Coordinates of C-alpha atoms and ligand atoms in Angstrom, one line a residue:
M5 CA -0.1 0.3 0.5
M6 CA 1.3 3.4 -0.2
L7 CA 0.8 5.8 2.0
C8 CA 1.5 9.6 1.7
V9 CA 1.7 12.1 4.3
R10 CA 2.0 15.6 3.9
H11 CA 4.8 17.4 5.4
P12 CA 4.7 19.7 8.4
L13 CA 6.2 21.7 6.2
R14 CA 3.4 21.7 4.2
R15 CA 5.0 21.6 0.8
I16 CA 6.4 18.6 0.9
F17 CA 5.1 14.9 0.7
V18 CA 6.6 11.8 2.1
C19 CA 5.3 8.8 -0.1
G20 CA 6.4 5.6 0.9
C21 CA 5.5 1.5 0.4
S22 CA 4.0 0.9 5.1
L23 CA 4.8 -3.2 4.4
I24 CA 8.3 -1.9 3.7
L25 CA 8.2 0.2 5.7
G26 CA 8.2 -1.7 8.9
G27 CA 11.2 -4.2 7.8
A28 CA 13.3 -2.9 5.7
L29 CA 14.0 0.6 5.5
A30 CA 13.6 0.2 9.8
S31 CA 16.2 -2.4 10.0
S32 CA 19.0 0.7 7.7
A33 CA 17.2 3.5 10.1
S34 CA 17.9 0.7 13.3
L35 CA 20.7 -2.4 13.6
A36 CA 18.0 -5.2 15.9
S37 CA 14.7 -5.9 15.2
T38 CA 14.5 -8.5 17.1
Q39 CA 13.4 -8.6 20.5
V40 CA 16.1 -8.9 23.0
A41 CA 16.0 -11.1 25.9
P42 CA 18.3 -11.2 28.9
A43 CA 20.1 -14.7 29.5
A44 CA 19.2 -14.9 32.7
L45 CA 16.6 -13.5 35.3
P46 CA 18.3 -10.2 37.5
Q47 CA 19.1 -11.6 40.5
K48 CA 17.3 -8.6 42.5
A49 CA 14.7 -6.8 42.2
A50 CA 14.3 -2.5 41.8
I51 CA 11.8 -0.2 42.4
A52 CA 12.4 3.6 42.2
S53 CA 9.8 6.0 42.8
A54 CA 9.3 9.6 44.2
H55 CA 8.8 8.9 47.8
P56 CA 10.5 6.9 49.9
A57 CA 8.0 5.5 51.8
A58 CA 6.3 3.7 48.4
N59 CA 9.8 2.2 47.6
Q60 CA 8.2 0.0 51.3
A61 CA 5.3 -0.7 50.4
G62 CA 6.5 -2.1 46.7
Q63 CA 9.2 -3.9 49.1
D64 CA 6.6 -5.4 51.3
I65 CA 4.9 -6.0 48.9
L66 CA 7.9 -8.4 47.1
A67 CA 8.6 -10.0 50.2
A68 CA 4.9 -11.6 50.5
G69 CA 5.2 -12.7 47.3
G70 CA 4.1 -10.3 45.1
N71 CA 5.3 -10.0 41.9
A72 CA 6.3 -6.4 40.0
F73 CA 2.8 -5.9 38.9
D74 CA 1.7 -6.1 42.7
A75 CA 4.1 -4.1 44.0
A76 CA 3.8 -1.3 41.0
V77 CA -0.6 -1.4 42.9
A78 CA 1.0 -1.2 46.3
V79 CA 3.5 2.2 44.9
S80 CA 0.7 3.6 43.4
A81 CA -2.1 3.8 45.8
A82 CA 1.4 4.8 48.0
L83 CA 1.9 7.1 46.0
A84 CA -1.4 8.4 46.2
V85 CA -1.1 8.5 49.8
V86 CA 1.5 10.3 50.1
E87 CA 2.5 12.5 47.3
P88 CA -1.5 13.7 46.9
S89 CA -0.2 16.6 44.3
S90 CA 0.5 13.7 41.6
S91 CA -1.1 11.3 41.3
G92 CA -3.6 8.7 43.3
V93 CA -8.1 7.9 43.1
G94 CA -8.7 10.2 41.4
G95 CA -6.7 10.3 39.1
G96 CA -5.0 7.6 35.5
G97 CA -2.5 7.2 34.4
F98 CA -0.4 4.3 31.5
Y99 CA 1.1 1.0 32.7
L100 CA 2.5 -0.4 30.1
L101 CA 4.1 -3.5 31.6
H102 CA 6.3 -6.7 30.9
R103 CA 5.6 -10.5 32.0
Q104 CA 8.6 -12.2 31.9
S105 CA 6.5 -15.3 30.7
D106 CA 5.8 -15.3 28.2
G107 CA 7.3 -12.2 26.5
R108 CA 4.4 -10.4 26.3
D109 CA 4.3 -6.4 27.1
I110 CA 1.0 -4.7 27.3
F111 CA -0.4 -0.7 28.1
V112 CA -2.6 -0.3 30.4
D113 CA -4.9 2.9 29.0
A114 CA -6.0 4.0 32.8
R115 CA -6.3 6.9 31.9
E116 CA -9.3 9.9 32.9
A117 CA -12.0 10.0 30.6
A118 CA -14.9 13.0 29.4
P119 CA -17.9 12.1 31.5
A120 CA -20.8 11.9 28.7
A121 CA -22.0 16.1 29.0
A122 CA -18.8 17.3 28.3
T123 CA -19.3 19.4 25.3
R124 CA -16.6 20.4 22.6
D125 CA -16.8 24.0 23.8
M126 CA -17.4 23.6 27.8
Y127 CA -14.8 25.8 28.7
L128 CA -15.9 28.5 26.9
D129 CA -17.4 32.4 27.3
A130 CA -19.6 33.7 25.0
K131 CA -17.2 34.9 22.6
G132 CA -15.6 32.0 21.8
A133 CA -12.1 32.2 25.1
P134 CA -11.2 29.7 27.2
I135 CA -12.8 31.3 31.0
D136 CA -9.9 31.8 33.2
E137 CA -9.6 27.9 35.9
L138 CA -12.9 26.5 34.5
S139 CA -11.0 23.6 32.7
R140 CA -8.2 23.4 35.8
S141 CA -9.8 23.6 38.7
G142 CA -13.0 22.5 40.8
P143 CA -15.0 19.9 40.1
L144 CA -15.7 20.9 36.1
A145 CA -12.5 20.2 35.8
A146 CA -12.2 16.3 36.3
A147 CA -12.2 14.1 34.4
I148 CA -13.5 10.0 35.4
P149 CA -10.6 8.8 37.3
G150 CA -9.0 5.7 35.7
E151 CA -6.7 4.9 38.1
P152 CA -8.8 2.6 41.2
A153 CA -9.8 0.5 38.2
A154 CA -6.3 0.0 36.9
W155 CA -5.7 -1.2 40.6
A156 CA -8.4 -3.5 39.9
W157 CA -7.4 -4.7 36.8
L158 CA -3.7 -5.3 37.1
A159 CA -4.8 -7.1 40.3
E160 CA -7.3 -9.0 38.8
H161 CA -4.7 -10.2 35.8
Y162 CA -1.4 -9.6 36.6
G163 CA -0.7 -9.8 40.1
R164 CA -0.3 -12.5 42.5
L165 CA -2.0 -11.4 45.9
P166 CA -4.7 -9.8 46.3
L167 CA -5.7 -6.2 45.7
S168 CA -6.8 -6.1 49.6
R169 CA -2.9 -7.4 50.4
S170 CA -1.6 -4.8 47.5
L171 CA -3.4 -2.3 48.8
A172 CA -2.8 -3.1 53.0
P173 CA 0.8 -0.1 53.3
A174 CA -1.5 3.0 52.1
I175 CA -4.0 1.6 53.9
R176 CA -2.0 2.6 57.3
L177 CA 0.1 4.8 55.0
A178 CA -2.8 7.3 55.3
R179 CA -4.6 6.4 58.6
D180 CA -1.3 6.6 60.5
G181 CA 0.2 9.6 58.8
F182 CA 3.2 10.5 56.9
A183 CA 5.9 13.2 57.7
M184 CA 5.3 16.3 55.6
Y185 CA 8.8 16.3 53.2
P186 CA 9.9 20.1 51.3
R187 CA 8.5 19.2 48.1
L188 CA 4.9 18.5 49.4
Q189 CA 5.4 21.3 50.8
S190 CA 7.0 24.3 48.5
G191 CA 3.3 22.9 46.4
I192 CA 0.9 23.3 49.0
R193 CA 2.6 26.7 49.4
Y194 CA 2.0 27.5 45.5
N195 CA -1.5 26.0 46.5
V196 CA -2.2 27.0 49.4
E197 CA -5.6 29.3 47.3
R198 CA -7.0 26.6 45.6
M199 CA -6.9 24.9 48.9
Q200 CA -8.8 27.0 50.8
H201 CA -11.9 26.4 47.9
S202 CA -11.7 23.3 48.9
P203 CA -12.9 23.4 52.6
E204 CA -11.8 19.1 52.3
A205 CA -8.6 19.1 51.1
A206 CA -8.2 22.1 53.8
K207 CA -9.2 20.0 56.6
R208 CA -6.0 17.6 55.6
F209 CA -3.0 19.7 54.0
L210 CA -3.6 23.0 56.5
I211 CA -2.7 23.4 59.6
N212 CA -5.2 26.3 60.6
G213 CA -4.6 27.4 57.6
K214 CA -1.1 27.5 57.4
V215 CA 1.3 25.5 55.2
P216 CA 2.6 22.6 58.2
E217 CA 5.9 22.7 58.6
I218 CA 8.5 20.1 57.8
G219 CA 7.9 16.8 59.8
A220 CA 3.8 17.8 60.8
V221 CA 2.5 14.7 60.6
I222 CA -0.5 13.8 57.5
R223 CA -3.3 11.7 58.1
Q224 CA -6.2 11.1 56.1
P225 CA -8.4 8.9 57.7
E226 CA -11.3 9.7 54.8
L227 CA -9.2 8.4 52.3
A228 CA -8.1 5.7 54.0
H229 CA -11.7 4.5 53.9
T230 CA -11.9 5.4 50.3
L231 CA -9.2 2.8 50.0
E232 CA -10.3 0.3 52.5
T233 CA -13.5 0.5 50.6
L234 CA -11.8 -0.4 47.5
A235 CA -9.9 -3.2 48.9
R236 CA -12.7 -4.8 49.6
G237 CA -15.5 -4.3 46.6
G238 CA -12.4 -4.2 44.3
A239 CA -13.4 -1.4 41.4
E240 CA -16.7 -2.5 41.8
A241 CA -17.5 -0.4 44.9
F242 CA -16.0 2.5 44.1
Y243 CA -16.7 2.9 40.4
R244 CA -20.8 1.5 41.6
G245 CA -21.2 1.3 45.2
P246 CA -22.6 4.1 47.7
L247 CA -18.7 5.1 47.0
A248 CA -19.2 5.6 43.6
K249 CA -23.2 7.9 44.5
Q250 CA -20.9 9.6 47.1
L251 CA -18.7 10.8 45.1
V252 CA -21.2 11.8 41.8
D253 CA -23.5 13.5 44.8
G254 CA -20.0 16.0 45.8
V255 CA -19.1 16.8 41.8
R256 CA -22.7 18.6 41.1
R257 CA -24.1 19.7 44.6
A258 CA -20.1 21.4 43.4
G259 CA -21.2 22.5 39.7
G260 CA -19.7 19.3 38.6
I261 CA -21.6 17.0 35.4
W262 CA -19.9 13.4 36.7
T263 CA -23.5 11.2 36.5
Q264 CA -23.5 7.6 38.1
S265 CA -22.5 5.8 34.4
D266 CA -20.1 7.8 33.7
L267 CA -18.7 5.5 36.8
S268 CA -19.6 2.6 35.9
D269 CA -19.6 2.7 32.0
Y270 CA -15.5 3.4 33.3
R271 CA -12.8 0.4 31.6
V272 CA -9.5 0.6 31.0
V273 CA -8.1 -0.1 28.3
E274 CA -4.8 -3.0 27.0
R275 CA -3.4 -1.7 23.6
E276 CA -0.4 -2.7 22.5
P277 CA 2.7 -0.8 22.8
L278 CA 4.2 1.3 20.0
V279 CA 7.3 -0.5 19.8
G280 CA 10.7 1.2 17.3
H281 CA 14.4 1.0 16.7
Y282 CA 17.3 3.3 17.2
Q283 CA 21.0 1.8 17.2
G284 CA 20.0 -1.7 17.8
A285 CA 17.9 -1.0 20.4
R286 CA 14.8 -1.7 21.4
I287 CA 12.0 0.8 22.4
V288 CA 8.5 -0.8 23.7
T289 CA 7.1 2.1 24.0
S290 CA 3.7 4.4 25.3
P291 CA 0.5 4.7 22.0
P292 CA -2.0 6.6 22.4
P293 CA -4.0 8.3 23.9
S294 CA 0.0 9.2 24.6
S295 CA 1.7 10.8 22.3
G296 CA 4.8 10.2 23.8
G297 CA 5.9 7.4 22.3
V298 CA 5.2 8.9 19.0
V299 CA 6.8 11.7 19.4
L300 CA 9.7 10.2 21.4
L301 CA 10.3 7.2 18.2
D302 CA 9.8 10.2 15.2
T303 CA 12.5 11.8 17.2
L304 CA 14.8 9.1 17.7
N305 CA 14.1 8.1 14.0
I306 CA 15.4 11.6 12.8
L307 CA 18.3 11.9 14.7
S308 CA 18.7 7.9 13.3
G309 CA 20.4 10.6 9.8
Y310 CA 23.4 12.1 11.9
D311 CA 26.1 11.1 13.2
L312 CA 25.9 12.5 17.0
K313 CA 29.2 10.7 17.9
Q314 CA 31.5 12.7 15.5
A315 CA 29.4 16.1 16.3
S316 CA 30.2 18.6 18.1
S317 CA 28.0 19.8 21.0
V318 CA 26.7 22.3 18.7
M319 CA 25.5 20.5 16.5
R320 CA 24.6 17.8 18.4
T321 CA 22.0 20.3 20.2
H322 CA 20.9 21.2 17.1
W323 CA 20.1 18.2 16.0
L324 CA 18.1 17.4 19.1
T325 CA 16.1 20.4 19.0
E326 CA 15.3 20.7 15.5
A327 CA 14.0 16.3 15.3
M328 CA 11.8 17.8 18.8
R329 CA 10.5 20.8 17.0
H330 CA 9.4 19.0 14.2
A331 CA 8.4 15.9 16.2
Y332 CA 6.3 18.5 19.2
R333 CA 4.6 20.1 16.0
D334 CA 3.1 16.5 15.0
R335 CA 1.8 16.1 18.4
A336 CA -0.5 18.9 17.6
E337 CA -1.6 18.7 14.8
Y338 CA -2.8 14.1 14.5
L339 CA -2.8 13.0 18.0
G340 CA -6.4 12.3 20.3
D341 CA -7.6 9.1 21.2
P342 CA -7.7 6.4 19.4
D343 CA -10.9 5.2 19.8
F344 CA -11.9 8.9 18.1
V345 CA -9.7 10.2 15.3
S346 CA -7.8 8.0 12.9
M347 CA -4.5 8.4 13.0
P348 CA -1.2 8.6 10.7
I349 CA 1.2 6.3 13.4
D350 CA 2.4 4.3 11.3
E351 CA 4.1 7.0 8.8
L352 CA 4.2 9.4 12.2
T353 CA 7.0 6.7 13.3
S354 CA 8.2 5.6 9.9
P355 CA 11.8 6.1 8.8
L356 CA 11.1 7.5 5.5
Y357 CA 9.1 10.1 7.1
A358 CA 11.7 10.8 9.5
A359 CA 14.4 11.2 6.7
G360 CA 11.6 13.9 5.1
Q361 CA 11.4 15.7 8.3
R362 CA 15.4 15.6 8.5
N363 CA 15.7 17.0 5.2
S364 CA 14.2 20.3 5.6
I365 CA 16.3 21.3 9.0
R366 CA 18.7 23.2 7.8
P367 CA 23.2 22.6 9.5
D368 CA 23.9 26.2 10.0
R369 CA 20.4 27.5 11.4
A370 CA 17.5 26.7 13.2
T371 CA 13.7 26.5 11.7
P372 CA 11.4 28.8 12.9
S373 CA 8.8 27.2 14.2
S374 CA 6.4 29.5 12.5
V375 CA 7.5 28.2 9.2
L376 CA 6.1 25.1 10.6
R377 CA 2.8 26.9 12.3
P378 CA 2.1 30.2 14.4
I379 CA 0.8 30.6 18.0
G380 CA 3.0 31.7 21.0
A381 CA 2.2 31.1 25.2
S382 CA 4.6 30.1 28.1
L383 CA 4.6 27.5 29.9
R384 CA 3.6 27.0 33.7
D385 CA 6.1 25.6 36.7
G386 CA 4.3 22.6 38.4
P387 CA 5.8 20.1 37.7
T388 CA 3.4 17.4 39.5
T389 CA 2.4 13.6 38.4
T390 CA 4.5 10.7 39.3
H391 CA 6.2 8.1 37.4
F392 CA 7.6 4.8 39.6
S393 CA 10.2 2.4 37.4
V394 CA 9.5 -1.4 39.1
L395 CA 12.2 -4.8 38.3
D396 CA 11.1 -8.4 40.0
R397 CA 13.5 -11.0 40.1
E398 CA 11.4 -12.8 37.8
G399 CA 12.0 -10.7 35.1
N400 CA 8.1 -8.9 35.2
R401 CA 8.5 -5.8 34.7
V402 CA 6.1 -2.4 34.9
A403 CA 7.0 1.3 33.7
A404 CA 4.1 3.5 35.2
T405 CA 3.6 7.1 34.9
I406 CA 0.8 8.1 36.8
S407 CA -1.1 11.7 37.6
I408 CA -4.2 14.2 38.5
N409 CA -2.8 16.7 35.7
L410 CA -2.1 20.0 37.8
W411 CA -0.8 20.4 41.6
F412 CA -3.1 18.7 43.5
G413 CA -5.7 18.2 40.2
S414 CA -8.4 20.4 40.2
G415 CA -7.5 21.2 44.1
W416 CA -10.5 19.3 44.8
V417 CA -11.8 16.6 47.0
A418 CA -14.9 15.3 46.7
P419 CA -16.3 15.3 50.2
G420 CA -16.2 12.8 52.9
T421 CA -14.0 11.0 50.6
G422 CA -10.6 12.2 50.7
V423 CA -10.2 12.4 47.1
F424 CA -8.6 14.9 45.1
L425 CA -10.2 14.8 41.7
N426 CA -7.8 15.8 38.4
D427 CA -8.2 18.4 36.0
T428 CA -6.8 16.8 33.2
M429 CA -10.4 18.2 31.1
D430 CA -7.7 20.6 30.9
D431 CA -5.1 18.3 28.3
F432 CA -7.4 18.1 25.8
S433 CA -8.2 21.3 22.8
V434 CA -10.6 23.1 24.8
A435 CA -10.2 25.9 22.2
M436 CA -8.6 24.5 18.8
G437 CA -5.0 26.4 18.9
T438 CA -4.6 27.8 22.1
P439 CA -2.2 26.5 24.3
N440 CA -3.3 24.6 27.4
A441 CA -1.1 24.4 30.8
F442 CA 1.8 23.5 29.4
A443 CA 1.9 25.4 26.4
L444 CA 0.9 22.3 23.7
V445 CA -1.3 23.9 21.5
G446 CA -3.9 21.0 19.3
G447 CA -6.8 20.9 16.9
S448 CA -9.5 18.4 16.2
A449 CA -7.6 15.4 16.9
N450 CA -7.9 16.2 20.6
A451 CA -10.8 18.2 20.9
I452 CA -14.2 17.3 24.2
A453 CA -16.3 15.5 23.0
P454 CA -17.6 12.7 25.7
H455 CA -16.1 9.5 27.1
K456 CA -12.7 10.4 24.5
R457 CA -9.2 10.0 26.2
A458 CA -7.3 13.7 26.3
L459 CA -4.0 13.3 24.9
S460 CA -0.9 12.7 27.2
S461 CA 2.2 12.9 27.0
M462 CA 2.9 10.8 29.4
T463 CA 5.7 8.4 28.1
P464 CA 6.3 4.6 30.2
T465 CA 9.4 3.4 27.7
F466 CA 11.4 0.2 28.4
V467 CA 14.2 0.3 26.1
E468 CA 15.9 -3.4 25.3
T469 CA 19.5 -4.2 23.5
E470 CA 21.6 -6.9 23.6
Q471 CA 23.4 -5.9 26.9
G472 CA 21.1 -4.6 29.2
L473 CA 17.3 -3.1 29.5
L474 CA 16.2 0.2 30.7
I475 CA 12.4 1.3 32.5
I476 CA 12.4 4.9 32.1
G477 CA 9.9 7.4 32.7
T478 CA 9.3 11.2 34.5
P479 CA 6.4 13.3 35.1
G480 CA 6.9 16.9 33.7
G481 CA 4.0 17.8 31.4
S482 CA 5.0 18.5 28.2
T483 CA 8.6 18.3 28.9
I484 CA 7.8 14.9 29.4
I485 CA 9.2 13.8 25.9
S486 CA 12.6 15.3 25.9
M487 CA 13.5 14.3 29.2
V488 CA 12.4 10.6 28.3
T489 CA 14.0 11.0 24.6
Q490 CA 16.8 12.5 26.7
G491 CA 17.4 9.6 28.7
V492 CA 17.3 6.9 26.4
L493 CA 19.6 8.4 24.0
G494 CA 21.8 8.8 27.6
W495 CA 22.4 5.2 28.7
L496 CA 22.7 4.0 25.4
N497 CA 25.9 6.3 25.4
G498 CA 26.8 4.2 28.6
Q499 CA 25.3 6.5 31.5
S500 CA 24.4 5.0 34.5
A501 CA 20.9 4.8 36.1
D502 CA 22.1 8.2 38.2
Q503 CA 23.8 9.9 35.3
V504 CA 20.3 9.2 33.6
V505 CA 18.3 11.2 35.9
S506 CA 20.9 13.7 37.4
A507 CA 21.5 14.7 33.2
R508 CA 21.0 17.8 32.7
R509 CA 18.4 18.5 30.1
I510 CA 17.0 21.1 27.1
H511 CA 14.0 21.4 26.3
H512 CA 11.2 22.8 22.5
Q513 CA 8.7 22.0 21.8
Y514 CA 7.4 23.3 19.0
L515 CA 5.8 26.1 20.3
P516 CA 6.9 28.7 22.2
D517 CA 9.7 28.5 19.9
R518 CA 12.6 28.3 22.3
L519 CA 15.5 26.3 23.7
N520 CA 15.0 25.9 27.1
Y521 CA 17.8 24.7 29.0
E522 CA 18.1 23.5 32.6
P523 CA 21.1 25.8 34.4
G524 CA 24.9 24.0 33.8
A525 CA 22.9 21.8 30.8
L526 CA 24.6 24.4 28.1
S527 CA 28.5 25.8 28.7
A528 CA 29.0 29.6 27.1
E529 CA 30.8 28.4 24.3
E530 CA 27.7 25.9 23.5
I531 CA 25.1 28.8 23.9
Q532 CA 26.7 31.3 21.7
G533 CA 27.0 29.1 18.8
L534 CA 23.6 27.9 18.9
K535 CA 22.3 31.9 19.0
A536 CA 24.6 31.9 16.1
L537 CA 22.0 29.6 14.3
G538 CA 18.9 31.2 15.6
Y539 CA 18.0 29.8 18.5
D540 CA 15.6 31.8 21.2
L541 CA 17.5 30.0 23.9
A542 CA 16.1 30.6 28.2
E543 CA 17.2 29.7 30.9
W544 CA 14.6 27.7 33.0
S545 CA 14.0 26.0 36.3
T546 CA 14.7 22.6 37.4
R547 CA 12.2 20.0 36.2
G548 CA 11.4 16.5 36.0
N549 CA 11.4 13.6 38.3
M550 CA 12.7 10.8 36.6
Q551 CA 13.1 7.3 38.0
V552 CA 15.1 4.7 36.6
I553 CA 15.5 1.1 36.6
T554 CA 18.9 -0.4 34.4
W555 CA 19.9 -4.3 34.1
D556 CA 23.2 -5.1 32.0
Y557 CA 22.7 -8.5 31.2
G558 CA 26.5 -9.5 31.3
S559 CA 27.1 -8.0 34.6
G560 CA 24.0 -8.9 36.1
L561 CA 24.2 -5.2 37.9
V562 CA 21.1 -4.0 38.6
Q563 CA 20.9 -0.4 39.2
A564 CA 17.8 2.0 40.3
G565 CA 18.2 5.6 40.3
A566 CA 15.8 8.4 41.2
D567 CA 15.9 12.1 39.9
P568 CA 18.5 14.3 42.6
R569 CA 15.7 16.9 41.8
G570 CA 12.9 14.9 43.9
F571 CA 12.7 12.8 46.3
G572 CA 12.6 9.7 45.7
V573 CA 14.9 7.2 46.0
G574 CA 15.5 4.2 44.1
L575 CA 16.5 0.8 45.9
V576 CA 18.0 -2.1 44.6
Y577 CA 17.0 -5.4 46.8
Ligands
LIG607 O1 -0.7 13.4 31.1 C1 -0.5 14.8 30.5 O2 0.7 14.6 29.7 C2 -0.7 15.7 31.3 N1 -1.8 15.2 32.2 C3 0.7 15.6 32.4 C4 1.0 16.5 34.0 C5 2.3 16.6 34.2 O3 3.0 15.7 33.8 C6 2.2 17.7 35.4 N2 3.3 17.6 35.8 N3 4.3 18.9 35.0

């Protein structure tokens, strides 16, 4: 079948044969195309997560005879308690699994779904302009949560222990409390006003209306009760029982639009992960409704045409930035929920398409994004969401990125439940071409529709070579994909788990047309060289909270690295 894809520059059409793309051309861009299998099982298990208490929960479950999938439930639920700013019962996410017994890779899509009463223009005023904060704060911003369904799904289909056993550590943490720590404290400080609008949130996360001191014990009896209900009755109890009624009543009383059937209709969806190849590595990554895998694979395909090892550091940054610019641009135009829009995924991830994109990249100057498509905005800070990675001794693995979107999601806790509801509705294109909280723009592919899942950047990923394995992911909104890309490149260049998570990073997302860099990511000479190529550069604050596990097949060495920008730990057991 002949396929033609319009190039973003709109003048070029790239054509090729889809059957050939999967084979000959794909392997010309990469050295290995077969699944890589380790010679032996890992002698160690490892967990990297954003909070030590979540590692402990996972370790308890592994010690109790659970596998990586049971541990993933325990880690997720513990994070819901100790990192309520970032993910939880009121949110959703993606779980990328590898089951060692049959070698299967599985992508569990537990992304939140829009309620049935959601409409394309629900956040717009009479003039068609977005109403400030409506898609980001309060229960109208919340889509139907997927995390509780994912936990029940993992326990039932992949785990070895009952859901109630894997949820036990989180229930204890919610009831007995945990100590306030700096990252959460700064999140609360940044959101005091929103907390004050949700009495149920203020009750647990403010002390006399003030931000709790470091070390203050945070207990969440309502959340403990919600988790117990889930532990006792499974997904059924969350999506259909009295708890569901409590959620729906609370949401509707506060101006939201959820109904009982929105909750009872919710399902996790198993999807085929995307698989691509780069320099001999097999990349197993996230399909839509994540945009991450498509952008990651397109970026790597574009890069595969350059000799990065021989290039100067300025040219390396130039090629990487241009690749990201082009790949992020297509995200805006094409991608959305696969159950609602058809997308040219095979084309966007094909080496032939990338070759067309590469042809338009000049070695001597930055491509202005305005040549690709105009729009502009600034990025809003807010490193929430969370990622964790798990490897068990049997070789099962999990890369999970889970979220309630912005800090504390909608900032609103459903009365009596202790559950912060997400504000994932803001990940839709609220108005065509209007940037969301991460300055991402989108078109009709990502417009709001009943039951639709908003396009995400979350990119849990496995990378396998003949030498070893990388399990990687991070929060960071639109910057997730560029961070994962740089993590993959770093590991393929020989970086250890700690080096991957600590490396200073750059970011370009097509619009705004700016190359952002962390302090220390670029030298003065590199900045000068990039300016000479026409880049608009800006230093920005630290981003990401990457959690990585590596396994070297030759030596058997398993490493777990937690991003030093966060509070997490990587532990090998
Ligand atoms: O799914 C997404 O792409 C966003 N909801 C992720 C949000 C996130 O990573 C927040 N961190 N800055």
